[in-house]
Amino acid sequence: VGKQVSGRCYGYIDKAGWGAGYSEIIKENKLFEQYYREQKIVPEGEFEHFMETLREPLPATFRITGYKRYPDELAWHTNMSRKIIRKSPLLEKFHQFLVSETESGNISRQEAVSMIPPLLLKIEPHHKILDMCAAPGSKTAQLIEMLHSDMDVPFPEGFVIANDVDNKRCYLLVHQAKRLNSPCIMVINHDASNIPRFQVDCDGKKDILFYDRILCDVPCSGDGTMRKNIDVWKKWTTSNSLQLHGLQLRIAVRGVEQLAVGGRMVYSTCSLNPVEDEAVIASLLEKSEGALELADASADLPGLKWMPGITSWKVMTRTGEWYSDWSEVPVSRHTQIRPTMFPPTDREKLKEMKLERCMRILPHHQNTGGFFVAVLVKKAAMPWNRRYPKVEELKRPCLTAATEDAGSADLESASVDPELGECPQEATSGKDGVCGPPPSKKMKLFGFKEDPFVFLAEDDPVFAPIQNFYNLSPSFPKPCVLTRTHEGKKRHLYMVSKELRNVLLNNSERMKVINTGVKVWSRNNDGEQFGCAFRLAQEGIYTLFPYIGARIVNVSVEDIKVLLTQENPYLNKLESDAYAQAKKLEMGSIVLRYQPDQQNPSMPQCPIELCGWRGKTSIRAFVPRNERLHYLRMVGVEVFQSKQGKGPEPAVEGEPVAAVPEDSGEMEVDGGEEEKVAETDTPSHGGADGGDGEKCSPSAGPHPGTQDEAVPS
């Protein structure tokens, strides 16, 4: 049975049961119940149902990659937990499907409510997007998919800069993003509350980079994830929210500073706590002095059930003392409780904020996790940018060529507290009392030093043989090709969009880039004797193919079955048409292309491009294992193998190739050195959607995670 929810189709698998072991865990927390009864976020008469749902395991959900020419039924929901799917022998085939399709980038296993923020951003292909706290990356993947909504455009004008403060989690983010093989994604490693202001070159001038869309999915206490994070039941206290509130507000402030006028920022948490939700939004709106407004998103997701934001809430200490107003808080508590945690006392101002436009998703309404989301639109420059356009004594360069308004020059984090009209806590007064950012420090680069990103000159000698061998179009953007080494032979060539190239070239000293670019060619020294030392890489074939004018073999469905189930089939294994084309080609790298036949709807109705190699007497496909399985499923070959090694044989001669030849297409986080993933002391709790993939943390430390999926299990 299909049901439209949030504008997407959720399919329900009729299978009862949740798995053993859950009954052994005591899911009780009296302080939690007392707190949320008092806050009145749950409609009257529904609180028991709310609590009962929280005690049930979260159903598994997954999302089909939105730009790979699939039907519009993009998100699916089962009534089984991930544990049942993983452990049940009856569901072994389904589990294998989920794992392999996730690894090949065709689906993302992601909690249903986690899919909401990117949808509310209303992404268009030309948008410049910042994901401030991006790891583990499922929302980032959604943003990338939206940029590539038109598969016929290899380089959308827009891009996604995905940031995370945790160096180790950045590599998890890279793994998620690289599944989608986009040239329009860059992963960086900065503290979101102090993310640098980047600059770009515009007609020979240095301009400030303002973003059209910002996703501000902040680290939170995560009590909306109790159905998945069982530990939250025993660890939950109000101190988690009190500790995180300040960080959440600082990140949100930094986000709106970098948002273009007219742009949208979505603020979201997987917490139900108004101290982390409405309190942050109310404080942000108050500081903005009318520069920001809450957008009415009620019509954007018509199937979604949500509760409007509240306008009255209280603050409770860890030991159970309640305060309704800042004036009630004793001085001894002032370091723990701050004025911004309370609702505005000016009733008229509170009404103008329209906090009811915030959206709180309660678990019992649609069998989901708990979530909070608010959509902010920037109407004008932030008041502290207008009020203090220049800080002459700053040592850092003033980027004033392009500004939000005539006098605005928001430098790094040199912002002035709009509430006080003076230096914020993080800032210091320099000589002559000039307000500025913290004392200038050399940017600390934690983790491992990344290999350089080196763009090739248009006359680089590497291009001539490539150009001739593949008959590249004159429109091929040579300046967008980069490598990861200054010296020696180039092992791999990557491509980024020209907009990301602009960002990279103008910010090398102020940003720590973990990864960018999609691999399009890999060195194969054997190829030199055939005219080109670089063979095509499957990861970048959809980016590169529009520019290739030679070395293409058109294949049929039967040819694909042969190529993907046999290691090195002879040329005469191909059908006559493909065989004739292949015979005419010299040895070397080729593209194997399938064109859909609209007169035969039983066959795959989307084009397929595979990288291959034309040998002396044989032909092979260079495709990673999980992608092989994906394409074999598409053409009707059974690929399931039980854990005991017993399972249906493929429908054609030979087995699906388990050992991926030469270029596995596996994660290459930075120049192929997977061992560079470092250990970190950042706290990390069980992910709301995948073990360690969680942004939710009971500490106020660096961003631990949200309801995103980490890696398949």
JSON list of N, CA and C in Angstrom, two decimals, residues 18-20 22 60 78 80-96 98-99 109 228 643 689-691 709 711-713:
[
{"chain": "A", "resi": 18, "resn": "TRP", "atom": "N", "xyz": [9.30, -6.61, 15.81]},
{"chain": "A", "resi": 18, "resn": "TRP", "atom": "CA", "xyz": [10.33, -5.59, 15.92]},
{"chain": "A", "resi": 18, "resn": "TRP", "atom": "C", "xyz": [11.69, -6.16, 16.29]},
{"chain": "A", "resi": 19, "resn": "GLY", "atom": "N", "xyz": [11.76, -7.43, 16.62]},
{"chain": "A", "resi": 19, "resn": "GLY", "atom": "CA", "xyz": [13.07, -7.97, 16.98]},
{"chain": "A", "resi": 19, "resn": "GLY", "atom": "C", "xyz": [13.20, -8.15, 18.48]},
{"chain": "A", "resi": 20, "resn": "ALA", "atom": "N", "xyz": [14.05, -9.09, 18.87]},
{"chain": "A", "resi": 20, "resn": "ALA", "atom": "CA", "xyz": [14.24, -9.40, 20.28]},
{"chain": "A", "resi": 20, "resn": "ALA", "atom": "C", "xyz": [15.20, -8.41, 20.91]},
{"chain": "A", "resi": 22, "resn": "TYR", "atom": "N", "xyz": [14.65, -5.61, 22.71]},
{"chain": "A", "resi": 22, "resn": "TYR", "atom": "CA", "xyz": [14.18, -4.30, 23.08]},
{"chain": "A", "resi": 22, "resn": "TYR", "atom": "C", "xyz": [13.45, -4.32, 24.42]},
{"chain": "A", "resi": 60, "resn": "ALA", "atom": "N", "xyz": [12.48, 1.28, 9.67]},
{"chain": "A", "resi": 60, "resn": "ALA", "atom": "CA", "xyz": [13.53, 1.56, 8.70]},
{"chain": "A", "resi": 60, "resn": "ALA", "atom": "C", "xyz": [12.95, 2.31, 7.51]},
{"chain": "A", "resi": 78, "resn": "THR", "atom": "N", "xyz": [9.29, 1.23, 5.90]},
{"chain": "A", "resi": 78, "resn": "THR", "atom": "CA", "xyz": [8.83, -0.10, 6.28]},
{"chain": "A", "resi": 78, "resn": "THR", "atom": "C", "xyz": [8.31, -0.06, 7.70]},
{"chain": "A", "resi": 80, "resn": "MET", "atom": "N", "xyz": [9.27, -2.20, 9.86]},
{"chain": "A", "resi": 80, "resn": "MET", "atom": "CA", "xyz": [10.23, -3.05, 10.55]},
{"chain": "A", "resi": 80, "resn": "MET", "atom": "C", "xyz": [11.44, -2.23, 10.96]},
{"chain": "A", "resi": 81, "resn": "SER", "atom": "N", "xyz": [12.02, -2.59, 12.07]},
{"chain": "A", "resi": 81, "resn": "SER", "atom": "CA", "xyz": [13.23, -1.91, 12.51]},
{"chain": "A", "resi": 81, "resn": "SER", "atom": "C", "xyz": [14.42, -2.38, 11.70]},
{"chain": "A", "resi": 82, "resn": "ARG", "atom": "N", "xyz": [15.51, -1.64, 11.77]},
{"chain": "A", "resi": 82, "resn": "ARG", "atom": "CA", "xyz": [16.73, -2.03, 11.06]},
{"chain": "A", "resi": 82, "resn": "ARG", "atom": "C", "xyz": [17.24, -3.37, 11.60]},
{"chain": "A", "resi": 83, "resn": "LYS", "atom": "N", "xyz": [17.04, -3.62, 12.90]},
{"chain": "A", "resi": 83, "resn": "LYS", "atom": "CA", "xyz": [17.53, -4.87, 13.49]},
{"chain": "A", "resi": 83, "resn": "LYS", "atom": "C", "xyz": [16.82, -6.07, 12.87]},
{"chain": "A", "resi": 84, "resn": "ILE", "atom": "N", "xyz": [15.49, -5.97, 12.71]},
{"chain": "A", "resi": 84, "resn": "ILE", "atom": "CA", "xyz": [14.74, -7.06, 12.08]},
{"chain": "A", "resi": 84, "resn": "ILE", "atom": "C", "xyz": [15.24, -7.31, 10.66]},
{"chain": "A", "resi": 85, "resn": "ILE", "atom": "N", "xyz": [15.43, -6.24, 9.90]},
{"chain": "A", "resi": 85, "resn": "ILE", "atom": "CA", "xyz": [15.88, -6.39, 8.51]},
{"chain": "A", "resi": 85, "resn": "ILE", "atom": "C", "xyz": [17.26, -7.03, 8.46]},
{"chain": "A", "resi": 86, "resn": "ARG", "atom": "N", "xyz": [18.12, -6.67, 9.41]},
{"chain": "A", "resi": 86, "resn": "ARG", "atom": "CA", "xyz": [19.48, -7.18, 9.40]},
{"chain": "A", "resi": 86, "resn": "ARG", "atom": "C", "xyz": [19.56, -8.64, 9.84]},
{"chain": "A", "resi": 87, "resn": "LYS", "atom": "N", "xyz": [18.70, -9.03, 10.78]},
{"chain": "A", "resi": 87, "resn": "LYS", "atom": "CA", "xyz": [18.84, -10.35, 11.40]},
{"chain": "A", "resi": 87, "resn": "LYS", "atom": "C", "xyz": [17.94, -11.43, 10.80]},
{"chain": "A", "resi": 88, "resn": "SER", "atom": "N", "xyz": [16.82, -11.04, 10.20]},
{"chain": "A", "resi": 88, "resn": "SER", "atom": "CA", "xyz": [15.85, -12.03, 9.75]},
{"chain": "A", "resi": 88, "resn": "SER", "atom": "C", "xyz": [16.32, -12.76, 8.49]},
{"chain": "A", "resi": 89, "resn": "PRO", "atom": "N", "xyz": [16.38, -14.11, 8.50]},
{"chain": "A", "resi": 89, "resn": "PRO", "atom": "CA", "xyz": [16.75, -14.85, 7.29]},
{"chain": "A", "resi": 89, "resn": "PRO", "atom": "C", "xyz": [15.78, -14.60, 6.13]},
{"chain": "A", "resi": 90, "resn": "LEU", "atom": "N", "xyz": [14.50, -14.37, 6.48]},
{"chain": "A", "resi": 90, "resn": "LEU", "atom": "CA", "xyz": [13.50, -14.13, 5.43]},
{"chain": "A", "resi": 90, "resn": "LEU", "atom": "C", "xyz": [13.75, -12.83, 4.67]},
{"chain": "A", "resi": 91, "resn": "LEU", "atom": "N", "xyz": [14.45, -11.91, 5.33]},
{"chain": "A", "resi": 91, "resn": "LEU", "atom": "CA", "xyz": [14.69, -10.60, 4.73]},
{"chain": "A", "resi": 91, "resn": "LEU", "atom": "C", "xyz": [16.13, -10.42, 4.26]},
{"chain": "A", "resi": 92, "resn": "GLU", "atom": "N", "xyz": [16.87, -11.52, 4.18]},
{"chain": "A", "resi": 92, "resn": "GLU", "atom": "CA", "xyz": [18.28, -11.42, 3.83]},
{"chain": "A", "resi": 92, "resn": "GLU", "atom": "C", "xyz": [18.47, -10.81, 2.45]},
{"chain": "A", "resi": 93, "resn": "LYS", "atom": "N", "xyz": [17.64, -11.18, 1.52]},
{"chain": "A", "resi": 93, "resn": "LYS", "atom": "CA", "xyz": [17.76, -10.65, 0.16]},
{"chain": "A", "resi": 93, "resn": "LYS", "atom": "C", "xyz": [17.49, -9.14, 0.15]},
{"chain": "A", "resi": 94, "resn": "PHE", "atom": "N", "xyz": [16.46, -8.71, 0.87]},
{"chain": "A", "resi": 94, "resn": "PHE", "atom": "CA", "xyz": [16.14, -7.30, 0.97]},
{"chain": "A", "resi": 94, "resn": "PHE", "atom": "C", "xyz": [17.28, -6.52, 1.62]},
{"chain": "A", "resi": 95, "resn": "HIS", "atom": "N", "xyz": [17.88, -7.10, 2.65]},
{"chain": "A", "resi": 95, "resn": "HIS", "atom": "CA", "xyz": [18.99, -6.45, 3.33]},
{"chain": "A", "resi": 95, "resn": "HIS", "atom": "C", "xyz": [20.19, -6.31, 2.39]},
{"chain": "A", "resi": 96, "resn": "GLN", "atom": "N", "xyz": [20.49, -7.36, 1.63]},
{"chain": "A", "resi": 96, "resn": "GLN", "atom": "CA", "xyz": [21.59, -7.28, 0.66]},
{"chain": "A", "resi": 96, "resn": "GLN", "atom": "C", "xyz": [21.33, -6.18, -0.36]},
{"chain": "A", "resi": 98, "resn": "LEU", "atom": "N", "xyz": [19.54, -3.44, 0.10]},
{"chain": "A", "resi": 98, "resn": "LEU", "atom": "CA", "xyz": [19.73, -2.14, 0.75]},
{"chain": "A", "resi": 98, "resn": "LEU", "atom": "C", "xyz": [21.20, -1.79, 0.87]},
{"chain": "A", "resi": 99, "resn": "VAL", "atom": "N", "xyz": [22.02, -2.75, 1.29]},
{"chain": "A", "resi": 99, "resn": "VAL", "atom": "CA", "xyz": [23.44, -2.49, 1.49]},
{"chain": "A", "resi": 99, "resn": "VAL", "atom": "C", "xyz": [24.14, -2.16, 0.18]},
{"chain": "A", "resi": 109, "resn": "ARG", "atom": "N", "xyz": [19.92, 5.26, 3.08]},
{"chain": "A", "resi": 109, "resn": "ARG", "atom": "CA", "xyz": [19.14, 4.80, 4.24]},
{"chain": "A", "resi": 109, "resn": "ARG", "atom": "C", "xyz": [19.14, 5.94, 5.24]},
{"chain": "A", "resi": 228, "resn": "LYS", "atom": "N", "xyz": [15.59, 5.25, 18.44]},
{"chain": "A", "resi": 228, "resn": "LYS", "atom": "CA", "xyz": [16.77, 4.62, 17.85]},
{"chain": "A", "resi": 228, "resn": "LYS", "atom": "C", "xyz": [17.95, 4.65, 18.81]},
{"chain": "A", "resi": 643, "resn": "LYS", "atom": "N", "xyz": [23.95, -16.07, 2.92]},
{"chain": "A", "resi": 643, "resn": "LYS", "atom": "CA", "xyz": [25.18, -16.05, 3.71]},
{"chain": "A", "resi": 643, "resn": "LYS", "atom": "C", "xyz": [25.89, -17.40, 3.70]},
{"chain": "A", "resi": 689, "resn": "ASP", "atom": "N", "xyz": [20.38, 7.14, 13.06]},
{"chain": "A", "resi": 689, "resn": "ASP", "atom": "CA", "xyz": [20.10, 6.35, 11.89]},
{"chain": "A", "resi": 689, "resn": "ASP", "atom": "C", "xyz": [21.32, 5.57, 11.46]},
{"chain": "A", "resi": 690, "resn": "GLY", "atom": "N", "xyz": [22.16, 5.21, 12.35]},
{"chain": "A", "resi": 690, "resn": "GLY", "atom": "CA", "xyz": [23.27, 4.41, 11.90]},
{"chain": "A", "resi": 690, "resn": "GLY", "atom": "C", "xyz": [24.42, 4.37, 12.85]},
{"chain": "A", "resi": 691, "resn": "GLY", "atom": "N", "xyz": [24.24, 3.80, 14.05]},
{"chain": "A", "resi": 691, "resn": "GLY", "atom": "CA", "xyz": [25.37, 3.54, 14.93]},
{"chain": "A", "resi": 691, "resn": "GLY", "atom": "C", "xyz": [26.09, 4.79, 15.33]},
{"chain": "A", "resi": 709, "resn": "GLU", "atom": "N", "xyz": [21.79, 8.78, 8.18]},
{"chain": "A", "resi": 709, "resn": "GLU", "atom": "CA", "xyz": [22.35, 7.43, 8.13]},
{"chain": "A", "resi": 709, "resn": "GLU", "atom": "C", "xyz": [23.85, 7.55, 7.98]},
{"chain": "A", "resi": 711, "resn": "VAL", "atom": "N", "xyz": [26.78, 4.58, 7.79]},
{"chain": "A", "resi": 711, "resn": "VAL", "atom": "CA", "xyz": [27.15, 3.60, 6.78]},
{"chain": "A", "resi": 711, "resn": "VAL", "atom": "C", "xyz": [26.24, 2.40, 6.94]},
{"chain": "A", "resi": 712, "resn": "PRO", "atom": "N", "xyz": [25.98, 1.66, 5.87]},
{"chain": "A", "resi": 712, "resn": "PRO", "atom": "CA", "xyz": [25.05, 0.53, 5.96]},
{"chain": "A", "resi": 712, "resn": "PRO", "atom": "C", "xyz": [25.61, -0.57, 6.82]},
{"chain": "A", "resi": 713, "resn": "SER", "atom": "N", "xyz": [24.72, -1.27, 7.48]},
{"chain": "A", "resi": 713, "resn": "SER", "atom": "CA", "xyz": [25.16, -2.40, 8.30]},
{"chain": "A", "resi": 713, "resn": "SER", "atom": "C", "xyz": [24.23, -3.57, 8.07]}
]
